[in-house]
XYZ file of C-alpha atoms in Angstrom:
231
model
C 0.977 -71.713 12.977
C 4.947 -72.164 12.023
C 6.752 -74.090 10.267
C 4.890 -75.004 7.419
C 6.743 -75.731 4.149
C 5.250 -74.881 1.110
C 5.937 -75.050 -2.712
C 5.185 -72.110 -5.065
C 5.389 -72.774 -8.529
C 5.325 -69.918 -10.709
C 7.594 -68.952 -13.803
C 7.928 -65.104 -12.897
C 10.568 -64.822 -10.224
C 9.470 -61.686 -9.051
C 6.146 -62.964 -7.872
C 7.711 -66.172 -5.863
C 10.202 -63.699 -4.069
C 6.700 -61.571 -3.321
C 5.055 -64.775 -2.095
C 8.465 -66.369 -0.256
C 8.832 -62.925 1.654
C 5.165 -62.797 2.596
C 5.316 -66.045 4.033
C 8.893 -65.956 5.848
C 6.846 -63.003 7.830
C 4.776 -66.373 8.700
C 7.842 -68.376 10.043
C 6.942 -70.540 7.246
C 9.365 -71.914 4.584
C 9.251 -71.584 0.940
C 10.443 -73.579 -1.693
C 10.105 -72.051 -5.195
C 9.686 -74.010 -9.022
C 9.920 -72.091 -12.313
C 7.561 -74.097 -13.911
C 5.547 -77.358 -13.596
C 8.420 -79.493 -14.600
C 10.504 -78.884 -11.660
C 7.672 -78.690 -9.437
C 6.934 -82.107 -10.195
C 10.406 -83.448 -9.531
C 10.323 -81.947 -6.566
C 7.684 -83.297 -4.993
C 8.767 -86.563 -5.825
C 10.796 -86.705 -2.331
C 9.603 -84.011 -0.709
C 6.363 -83.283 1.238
C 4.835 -80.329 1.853
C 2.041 -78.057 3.857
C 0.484 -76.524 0.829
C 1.010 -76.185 -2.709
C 0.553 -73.017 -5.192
C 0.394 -73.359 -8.648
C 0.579 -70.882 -11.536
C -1.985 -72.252 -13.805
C -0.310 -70.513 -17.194
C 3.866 -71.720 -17.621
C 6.135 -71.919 -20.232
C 7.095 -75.287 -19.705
C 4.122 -78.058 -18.309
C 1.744 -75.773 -16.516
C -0.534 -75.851 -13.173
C -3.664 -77.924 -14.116
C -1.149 -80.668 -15.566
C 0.544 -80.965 -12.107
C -2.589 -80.852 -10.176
C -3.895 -83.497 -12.670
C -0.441 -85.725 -11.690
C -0.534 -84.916 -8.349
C -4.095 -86.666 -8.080
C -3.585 -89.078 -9.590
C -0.906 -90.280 -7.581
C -3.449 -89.935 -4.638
C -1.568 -87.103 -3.394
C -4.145 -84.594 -1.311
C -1.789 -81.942 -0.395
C -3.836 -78.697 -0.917
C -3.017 -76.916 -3.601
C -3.879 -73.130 -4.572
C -4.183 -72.272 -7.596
C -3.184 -68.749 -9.323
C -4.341 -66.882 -12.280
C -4.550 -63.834 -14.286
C -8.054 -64.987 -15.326
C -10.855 -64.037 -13.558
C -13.444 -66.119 -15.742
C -15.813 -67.710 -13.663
C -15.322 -70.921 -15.819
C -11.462 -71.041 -15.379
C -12.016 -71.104 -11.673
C -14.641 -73.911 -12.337
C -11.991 -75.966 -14.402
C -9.077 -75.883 -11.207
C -11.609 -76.943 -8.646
C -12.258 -79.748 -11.001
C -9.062 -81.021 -11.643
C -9.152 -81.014 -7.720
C -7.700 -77.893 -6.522
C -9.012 -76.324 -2.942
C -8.811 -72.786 -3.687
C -8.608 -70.196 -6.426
C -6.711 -67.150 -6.720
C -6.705 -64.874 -9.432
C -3.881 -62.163 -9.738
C -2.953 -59.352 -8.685
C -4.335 -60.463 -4.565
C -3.474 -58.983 -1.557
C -0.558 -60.317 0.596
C -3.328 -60.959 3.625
C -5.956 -62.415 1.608
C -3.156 -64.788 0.294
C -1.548 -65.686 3.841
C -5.434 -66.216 5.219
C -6.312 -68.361 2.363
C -2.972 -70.664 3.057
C -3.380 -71.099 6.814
C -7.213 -72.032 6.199
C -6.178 -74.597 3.230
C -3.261 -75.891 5.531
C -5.635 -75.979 8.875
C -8.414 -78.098 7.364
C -5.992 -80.456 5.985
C -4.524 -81.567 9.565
C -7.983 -81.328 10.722
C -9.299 -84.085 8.168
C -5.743 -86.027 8.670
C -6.709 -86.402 12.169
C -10.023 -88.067 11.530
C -10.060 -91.900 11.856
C -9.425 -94.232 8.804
C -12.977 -94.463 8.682
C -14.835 -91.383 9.585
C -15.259 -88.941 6.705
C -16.966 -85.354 8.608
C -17.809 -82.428 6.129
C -20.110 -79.664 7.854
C -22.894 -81.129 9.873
C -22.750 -84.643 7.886
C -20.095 -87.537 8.686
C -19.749 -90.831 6.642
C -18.793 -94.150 8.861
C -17.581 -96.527 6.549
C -16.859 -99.456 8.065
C -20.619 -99.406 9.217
C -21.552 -97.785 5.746
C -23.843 -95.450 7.564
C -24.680 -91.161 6.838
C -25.299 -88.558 10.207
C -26.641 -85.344 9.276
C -26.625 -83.306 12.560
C -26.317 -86.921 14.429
C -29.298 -88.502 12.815
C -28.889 -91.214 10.605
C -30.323 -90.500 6.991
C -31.752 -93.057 5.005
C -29.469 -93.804 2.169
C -29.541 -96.524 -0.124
C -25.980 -98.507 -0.432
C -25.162 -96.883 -4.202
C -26.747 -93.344 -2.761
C -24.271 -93.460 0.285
C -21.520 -94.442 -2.194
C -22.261 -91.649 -4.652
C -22.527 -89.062 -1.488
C -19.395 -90.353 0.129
C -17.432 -89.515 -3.229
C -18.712 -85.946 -3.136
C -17.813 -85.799 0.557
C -14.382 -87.057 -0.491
C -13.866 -84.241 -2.569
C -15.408 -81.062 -1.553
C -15.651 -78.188 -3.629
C -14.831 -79.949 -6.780
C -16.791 -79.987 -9.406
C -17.453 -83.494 -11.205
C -19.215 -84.109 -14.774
C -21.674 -87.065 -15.055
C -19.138 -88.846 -16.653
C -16.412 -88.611 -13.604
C -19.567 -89.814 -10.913
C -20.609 -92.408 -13.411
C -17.179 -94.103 -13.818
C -16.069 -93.477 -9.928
C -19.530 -95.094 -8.766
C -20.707 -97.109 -11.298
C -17.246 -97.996 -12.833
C -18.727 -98.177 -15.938
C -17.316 -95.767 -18.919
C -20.642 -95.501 -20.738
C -22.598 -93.254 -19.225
C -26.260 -93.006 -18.135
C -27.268 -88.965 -17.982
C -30.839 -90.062 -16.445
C -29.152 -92.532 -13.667
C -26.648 -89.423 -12.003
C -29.894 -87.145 -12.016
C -32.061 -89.388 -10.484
C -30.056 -90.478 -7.677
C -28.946 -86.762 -7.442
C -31.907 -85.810 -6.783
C -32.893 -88.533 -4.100
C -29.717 -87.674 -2.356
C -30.750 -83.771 -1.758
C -34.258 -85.176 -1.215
C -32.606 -86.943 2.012
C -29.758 -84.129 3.076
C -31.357 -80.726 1.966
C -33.884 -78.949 3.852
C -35.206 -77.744 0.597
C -34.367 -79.921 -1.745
C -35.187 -77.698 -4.388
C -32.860 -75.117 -3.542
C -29.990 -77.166 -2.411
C -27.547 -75.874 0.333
C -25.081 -78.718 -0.404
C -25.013 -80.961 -3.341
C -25.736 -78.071 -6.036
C -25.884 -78.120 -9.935
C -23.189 -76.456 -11.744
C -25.035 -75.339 -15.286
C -23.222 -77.233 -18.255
C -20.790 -79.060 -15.876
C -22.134 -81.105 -13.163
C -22.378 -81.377 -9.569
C -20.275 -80.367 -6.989
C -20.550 -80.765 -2.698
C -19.699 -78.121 -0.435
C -20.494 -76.496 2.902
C -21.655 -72.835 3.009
C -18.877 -71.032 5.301
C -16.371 -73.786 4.729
């Protein structure tokens, strides 16, 4: 892996030189922002590999860049960093739609691993076809509108295939009700009993044991979020 570019957005200068070094031993090239402000100008005509955000800056800080770079349907990975350790923190970034988590201070190799996995299973997905979504042993036609798990077709209903393709979409994030009920439904009032049921006829089709789900899990006083163990 060379020649990756990435942008690393932090407002103390001594831990961008720590993280531009690291990666030059990569062959990979670092840009560096002071704070979310810049960052955001910057990747206004420029693309990049990966992304690292501070979460805490002086000026507009990490979660409000990830929040603008998703919105513009940007899906460059981004890393987020943090002095926090709080489990709900980390919950909050992976939310907003970051890939990975951080918290400071973190070794040099744990960082460089972390960035090469982010930046591999980006070109991976990139290289799927328009209309293949793959995540683990499940993949989403949706042209056909049609669910594999392990090659077999599962039996999802048309707004249970939409609801699973969103999570599929967006691995690892975590999603209230509210965020499911307005991306599926499109509808800003929001039925608590609706997400749960179909929730739970979605892991009754894709878990093994539905009551301890492997994949679509509950995250207590949040919501739901998709992922594959080992992924």
């Amino acid at each position: 892996m060379s020649d990756e570019k990435i942008l690393v957005v932090d407002d103390e200068k001594a831990i961008r030189t720590a993280i531009r070094l690291a990666f030059k031993k990569e062959n990979m090239t670092v840009i560096e922002a002071e704070d979310g402000d810049e960052a955001l100008q910057i990747l206004r005509s420029e693309h990049f590999h990966l992304v690292i955000l501070d979460v805490m800056m002086k000026r507009v800080g990490g979660y409000q860049v990830l929040q603008t770079m998703r919105g513009k349907g940007d899906s460059t990975p981004v890393m987020m960093l943090s002095g926090k350790s709080d489990e709900m923190d980390q919950v909050l970034g992976l939310g907003f739609g970051a890939d990975s988590y951080l918290t400071k201070p973190f070794h040099n190799s744990v960082l460089i691993q972390t960035a090469k996995a982010l930046i591999r299973r980006s070109e991976i997905y990139n290289r799927l076809t328009p209309n293949e979504i793959r995540q683990g042993p499940f993949s989403v036609d949706t042209l056909r509108m049609t669910c594999l798990k392990d090659g077999n077709e599962l039996a999802l209903t048309g707004r249970e295939l939409t609801l699973f393709r969103f999570f599929m979409e967006h691995p690892g994030q975590v999603f209230t009700k509210e965020q499911l009920y307005n991306q599926v439904w499109g509808d800003s009032v929001v039925d608590d009993n609706t997400i749960i049921v179909y929730v739970r006829r979605i892991r009754a089709k894709i878990e093994d044991d539905p009551k301890n789900p492997q994949y679509l899990k509950t995250v207590r006083g949040i919501g739901y979020l998709f992922e594959v163990p080992g992924v």
